[in-house]
mmCIF file of C-alpha atoms and ligand atoms in Angstrom:
data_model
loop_
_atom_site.group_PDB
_atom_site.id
_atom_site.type_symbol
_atom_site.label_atom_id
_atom_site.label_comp_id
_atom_site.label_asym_id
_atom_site.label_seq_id
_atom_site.Cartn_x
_atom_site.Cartn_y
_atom_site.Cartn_z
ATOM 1 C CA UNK R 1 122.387 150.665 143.731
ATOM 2 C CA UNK R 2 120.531 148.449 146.751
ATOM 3 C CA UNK R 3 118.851 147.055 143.430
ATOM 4 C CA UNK R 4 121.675 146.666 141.683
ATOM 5 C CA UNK R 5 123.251 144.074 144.396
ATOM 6 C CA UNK R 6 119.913 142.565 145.023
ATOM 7 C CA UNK R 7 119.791 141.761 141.362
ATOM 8 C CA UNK R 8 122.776 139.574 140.679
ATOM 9 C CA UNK R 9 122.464 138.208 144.515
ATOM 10 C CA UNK R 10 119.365 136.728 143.241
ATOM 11 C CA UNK R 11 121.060 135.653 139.982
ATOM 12 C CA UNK R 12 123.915 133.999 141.737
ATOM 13 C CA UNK R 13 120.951 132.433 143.746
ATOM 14 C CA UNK R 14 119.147 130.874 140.802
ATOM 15 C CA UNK R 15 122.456 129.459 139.152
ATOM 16 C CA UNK R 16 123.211 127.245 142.533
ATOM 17 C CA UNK R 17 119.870 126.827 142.695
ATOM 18 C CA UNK R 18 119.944 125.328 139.505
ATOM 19 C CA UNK R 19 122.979 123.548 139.245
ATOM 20 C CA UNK R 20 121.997 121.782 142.452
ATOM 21 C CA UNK R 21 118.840 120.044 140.538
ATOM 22 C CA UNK R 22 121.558 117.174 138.743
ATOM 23 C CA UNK R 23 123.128 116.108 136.296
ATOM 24 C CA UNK R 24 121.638 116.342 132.557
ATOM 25 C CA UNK R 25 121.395 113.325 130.376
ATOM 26 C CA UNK R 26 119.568 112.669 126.907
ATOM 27 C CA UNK R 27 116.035 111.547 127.284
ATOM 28 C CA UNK R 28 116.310 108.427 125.325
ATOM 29 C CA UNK R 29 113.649 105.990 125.128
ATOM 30 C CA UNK R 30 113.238 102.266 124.987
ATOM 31 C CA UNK R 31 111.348 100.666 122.195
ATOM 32 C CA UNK R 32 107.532 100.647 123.177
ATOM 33 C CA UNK R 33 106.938 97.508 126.292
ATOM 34 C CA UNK R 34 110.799 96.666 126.656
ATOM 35 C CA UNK R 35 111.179 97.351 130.134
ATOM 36 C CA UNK R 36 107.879 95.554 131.054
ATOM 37 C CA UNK R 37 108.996 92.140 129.287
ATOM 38 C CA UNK R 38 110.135 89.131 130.957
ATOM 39 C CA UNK R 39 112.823 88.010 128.937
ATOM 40 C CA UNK R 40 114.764 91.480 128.899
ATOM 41 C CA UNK R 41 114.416 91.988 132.786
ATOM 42 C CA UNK R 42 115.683 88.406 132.655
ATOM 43 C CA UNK R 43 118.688 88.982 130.407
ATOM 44 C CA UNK R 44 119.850 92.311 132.351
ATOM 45 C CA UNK R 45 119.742 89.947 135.668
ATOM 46 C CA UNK R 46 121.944 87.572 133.669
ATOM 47 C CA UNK R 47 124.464 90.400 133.217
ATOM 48 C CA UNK R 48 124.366 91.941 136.371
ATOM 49 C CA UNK R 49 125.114 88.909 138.564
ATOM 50 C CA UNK R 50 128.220 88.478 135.723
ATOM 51 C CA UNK R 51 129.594 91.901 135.379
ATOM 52 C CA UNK R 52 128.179 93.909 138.640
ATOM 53 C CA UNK R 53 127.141 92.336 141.521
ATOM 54 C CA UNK R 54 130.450 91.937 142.807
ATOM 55 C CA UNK R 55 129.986 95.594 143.530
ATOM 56 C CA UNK R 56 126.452 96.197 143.785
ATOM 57 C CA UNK R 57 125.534 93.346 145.396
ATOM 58 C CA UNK R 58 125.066 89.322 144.974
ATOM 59 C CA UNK R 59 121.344 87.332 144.710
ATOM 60 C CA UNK R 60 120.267 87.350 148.133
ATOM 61 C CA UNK R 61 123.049 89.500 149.535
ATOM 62 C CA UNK R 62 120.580 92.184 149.034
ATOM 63 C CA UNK R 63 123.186 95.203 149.074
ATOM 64 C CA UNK R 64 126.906 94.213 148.616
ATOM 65 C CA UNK R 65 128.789 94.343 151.577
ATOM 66 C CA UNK R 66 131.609 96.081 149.695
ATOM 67 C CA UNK R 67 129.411 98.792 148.307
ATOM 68 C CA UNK R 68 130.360 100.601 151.329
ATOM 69 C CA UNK R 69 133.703 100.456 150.590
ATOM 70 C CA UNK R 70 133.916 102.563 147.731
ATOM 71 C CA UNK R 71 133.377 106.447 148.048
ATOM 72 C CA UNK R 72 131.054 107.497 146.889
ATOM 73 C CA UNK R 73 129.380 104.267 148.102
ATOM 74 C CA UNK R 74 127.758 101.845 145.385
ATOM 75 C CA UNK R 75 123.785 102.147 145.629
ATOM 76 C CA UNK R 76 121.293 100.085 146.998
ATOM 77 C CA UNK R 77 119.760 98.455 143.781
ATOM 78 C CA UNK R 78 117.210 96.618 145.818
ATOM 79 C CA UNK R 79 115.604 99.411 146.877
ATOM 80 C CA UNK R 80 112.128 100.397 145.817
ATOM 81 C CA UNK R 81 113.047 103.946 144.827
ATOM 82 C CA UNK R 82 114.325 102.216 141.679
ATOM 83 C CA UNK R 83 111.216 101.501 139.951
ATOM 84 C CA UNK R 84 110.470 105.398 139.974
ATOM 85 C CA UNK R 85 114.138 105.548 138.187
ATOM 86 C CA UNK R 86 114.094 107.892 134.888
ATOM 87 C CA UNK R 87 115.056 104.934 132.347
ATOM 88 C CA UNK R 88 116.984 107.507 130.526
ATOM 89 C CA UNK R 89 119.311 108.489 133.487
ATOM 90 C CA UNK R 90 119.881 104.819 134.205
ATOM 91 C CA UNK R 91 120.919 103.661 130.253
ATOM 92 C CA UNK R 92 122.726 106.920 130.549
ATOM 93 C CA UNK R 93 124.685 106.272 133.976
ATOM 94 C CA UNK R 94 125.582 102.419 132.358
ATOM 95 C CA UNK R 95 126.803 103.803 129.384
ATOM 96 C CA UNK R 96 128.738 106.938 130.848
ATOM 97 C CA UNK R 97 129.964 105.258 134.377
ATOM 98 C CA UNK R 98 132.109 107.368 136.279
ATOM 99 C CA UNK R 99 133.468 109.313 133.195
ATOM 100 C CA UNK R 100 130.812 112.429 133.726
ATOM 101 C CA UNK R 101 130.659 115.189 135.937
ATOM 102 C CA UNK R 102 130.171 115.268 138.750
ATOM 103 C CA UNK R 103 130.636 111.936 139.369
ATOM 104 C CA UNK R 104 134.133 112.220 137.910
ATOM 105 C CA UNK R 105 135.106 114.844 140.314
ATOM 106 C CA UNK R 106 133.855 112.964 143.275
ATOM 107 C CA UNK R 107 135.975 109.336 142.263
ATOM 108 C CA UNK R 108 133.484 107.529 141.523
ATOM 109 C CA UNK R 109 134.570 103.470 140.169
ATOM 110 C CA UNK R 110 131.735 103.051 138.786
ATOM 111 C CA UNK R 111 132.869 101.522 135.024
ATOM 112 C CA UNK R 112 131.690 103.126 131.709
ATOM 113 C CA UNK R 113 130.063 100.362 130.056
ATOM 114 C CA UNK R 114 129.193 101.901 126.660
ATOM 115 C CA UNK R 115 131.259 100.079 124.527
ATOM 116 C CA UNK R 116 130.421 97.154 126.280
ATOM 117 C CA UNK R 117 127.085 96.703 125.549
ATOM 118 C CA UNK R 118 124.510 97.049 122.314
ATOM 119 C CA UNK R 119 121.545 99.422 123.173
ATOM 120 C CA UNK R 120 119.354 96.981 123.872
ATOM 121 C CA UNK R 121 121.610 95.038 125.889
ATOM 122 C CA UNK R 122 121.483 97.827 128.205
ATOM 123 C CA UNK R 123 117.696 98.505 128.091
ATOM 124 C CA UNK R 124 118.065 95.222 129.567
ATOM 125 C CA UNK R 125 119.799 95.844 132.343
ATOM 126 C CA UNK R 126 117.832 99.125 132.854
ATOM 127 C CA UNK R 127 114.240 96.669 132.907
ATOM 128 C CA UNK R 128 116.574 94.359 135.370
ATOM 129 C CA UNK R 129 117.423 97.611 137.377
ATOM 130 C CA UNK R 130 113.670 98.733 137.882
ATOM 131 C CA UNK R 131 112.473 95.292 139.450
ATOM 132 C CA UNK R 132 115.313 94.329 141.371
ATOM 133 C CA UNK R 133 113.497 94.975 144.352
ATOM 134 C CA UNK R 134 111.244 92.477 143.790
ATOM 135 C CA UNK R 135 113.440 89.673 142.597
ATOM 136 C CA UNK R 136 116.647 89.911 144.777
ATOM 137 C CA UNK R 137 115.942 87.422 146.987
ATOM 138 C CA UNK R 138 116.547 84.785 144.301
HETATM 139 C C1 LIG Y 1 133.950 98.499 140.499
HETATM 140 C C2 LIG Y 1 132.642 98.499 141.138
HETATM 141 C C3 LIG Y 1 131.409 98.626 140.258
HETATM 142 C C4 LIG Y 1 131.020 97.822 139.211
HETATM 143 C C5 LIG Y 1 131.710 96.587 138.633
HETATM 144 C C6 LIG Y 1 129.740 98.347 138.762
HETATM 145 N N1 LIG Y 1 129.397 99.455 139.495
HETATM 146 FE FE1 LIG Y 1 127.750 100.629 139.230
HETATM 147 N N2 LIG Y 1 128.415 101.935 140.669
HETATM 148 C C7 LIG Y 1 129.524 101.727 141.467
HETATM 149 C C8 LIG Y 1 129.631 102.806 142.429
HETATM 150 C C9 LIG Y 1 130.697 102.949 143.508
HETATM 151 C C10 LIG Y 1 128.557 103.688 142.178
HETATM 152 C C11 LIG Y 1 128.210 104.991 142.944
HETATM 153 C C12 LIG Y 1 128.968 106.187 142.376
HETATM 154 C C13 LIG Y 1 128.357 106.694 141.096
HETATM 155 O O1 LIG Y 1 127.141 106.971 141.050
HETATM 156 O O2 LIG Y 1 129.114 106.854 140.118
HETATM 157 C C14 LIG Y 1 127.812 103.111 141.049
HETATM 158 C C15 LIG Y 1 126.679 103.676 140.476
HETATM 159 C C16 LIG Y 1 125.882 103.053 139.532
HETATM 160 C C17 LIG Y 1 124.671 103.616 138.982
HETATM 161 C C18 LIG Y 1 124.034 104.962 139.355
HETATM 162 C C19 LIG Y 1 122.949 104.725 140.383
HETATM 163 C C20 LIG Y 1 122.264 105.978 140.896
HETATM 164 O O3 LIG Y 1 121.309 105.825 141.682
HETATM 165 O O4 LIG Y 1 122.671 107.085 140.561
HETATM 166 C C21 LIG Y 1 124.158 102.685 138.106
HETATM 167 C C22 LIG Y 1 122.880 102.796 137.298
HETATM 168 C C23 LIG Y 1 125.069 101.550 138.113
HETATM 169 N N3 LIG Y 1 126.097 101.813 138.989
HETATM 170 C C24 LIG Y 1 124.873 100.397 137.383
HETATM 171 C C25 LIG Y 1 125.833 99.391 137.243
HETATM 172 C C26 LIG Y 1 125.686 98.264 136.347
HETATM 173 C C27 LIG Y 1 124.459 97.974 135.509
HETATM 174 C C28 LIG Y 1 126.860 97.547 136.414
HETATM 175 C C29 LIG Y 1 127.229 96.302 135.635
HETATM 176 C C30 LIG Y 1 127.038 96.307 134.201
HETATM 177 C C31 LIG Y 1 127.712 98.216 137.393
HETATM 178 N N4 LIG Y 1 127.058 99.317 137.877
HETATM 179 C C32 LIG Y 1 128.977 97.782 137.745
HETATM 180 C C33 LIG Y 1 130.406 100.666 141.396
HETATM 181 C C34 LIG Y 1 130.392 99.659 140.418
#
């Protein structure tokens, strides 16, 4: 009986153990070097100051002031962590937006761009993404 309880405790356990580790996304892949070349990082900066900065954050604003003022709050795209990013989860978040869980439940604004944007339009922005931290203060 003890056993019996123990057992699906430890069940229940591992489930919000491992719904806790994030959301799922498909492990797409750029074409071989696109990240790493100039002209694509280049091309996703030219889109993000057009379509997101005014949420994310300007050239040399660093962080937008009104990333704050959404909840949950826009992130910090200058930040190091970024080149560690999984390219997949980042084409997947600029394609999907706020329209998956569980950033649906929470309210996010970020937009859905999918439609927006050929594949390799957002690869681009994804390359942009991963050096921002080194180019922002343009
Ligand atoms: C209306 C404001 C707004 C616009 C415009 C916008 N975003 Fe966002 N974005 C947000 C907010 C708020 C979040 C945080 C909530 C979330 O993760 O959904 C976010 C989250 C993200 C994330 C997830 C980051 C992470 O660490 O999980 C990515 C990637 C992203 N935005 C990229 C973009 C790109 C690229 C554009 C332009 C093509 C853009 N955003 C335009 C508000 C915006």
């Amino acid at each position: 009986m003890f056993s019996r309880v123990a057992v699906s405790l430890f069940s229940l356990l591992l489930v919000v153990a491992c719904s806790d580790r994030g959301p799922s996304y498909p492990k797409v892949t750029p074409p071989d070097g696109y990240l790493q070349r100039a002209e694509n990082q280049e091309e996703g900066r030219r889109i993000f100051r057009q379509l997101c900065a005014e949420c994310h954050g300007r050239p040399s604003e660093g962080r937008s002031q009104r990333a704050d003022f959404f909840y949950p709050p826009a992130p910090n795209f200058t930040s190091p962590l970024y080149r560690q990013a999984d390219p997949a989860y980042l084409f997947w978040r600029i394609r999907k937006g706020k329209t998956v869980e569980p950033y649906l439940s929470r309210g996010s604004v970020m937009p859905a761009y999918g439609a927006h944007f050929s594949e390799e339009e957002t690869w681009s922005i994804v390359a942009y993404l991963r050096v921002r931290s080194e180019v922002s203060s343009d």
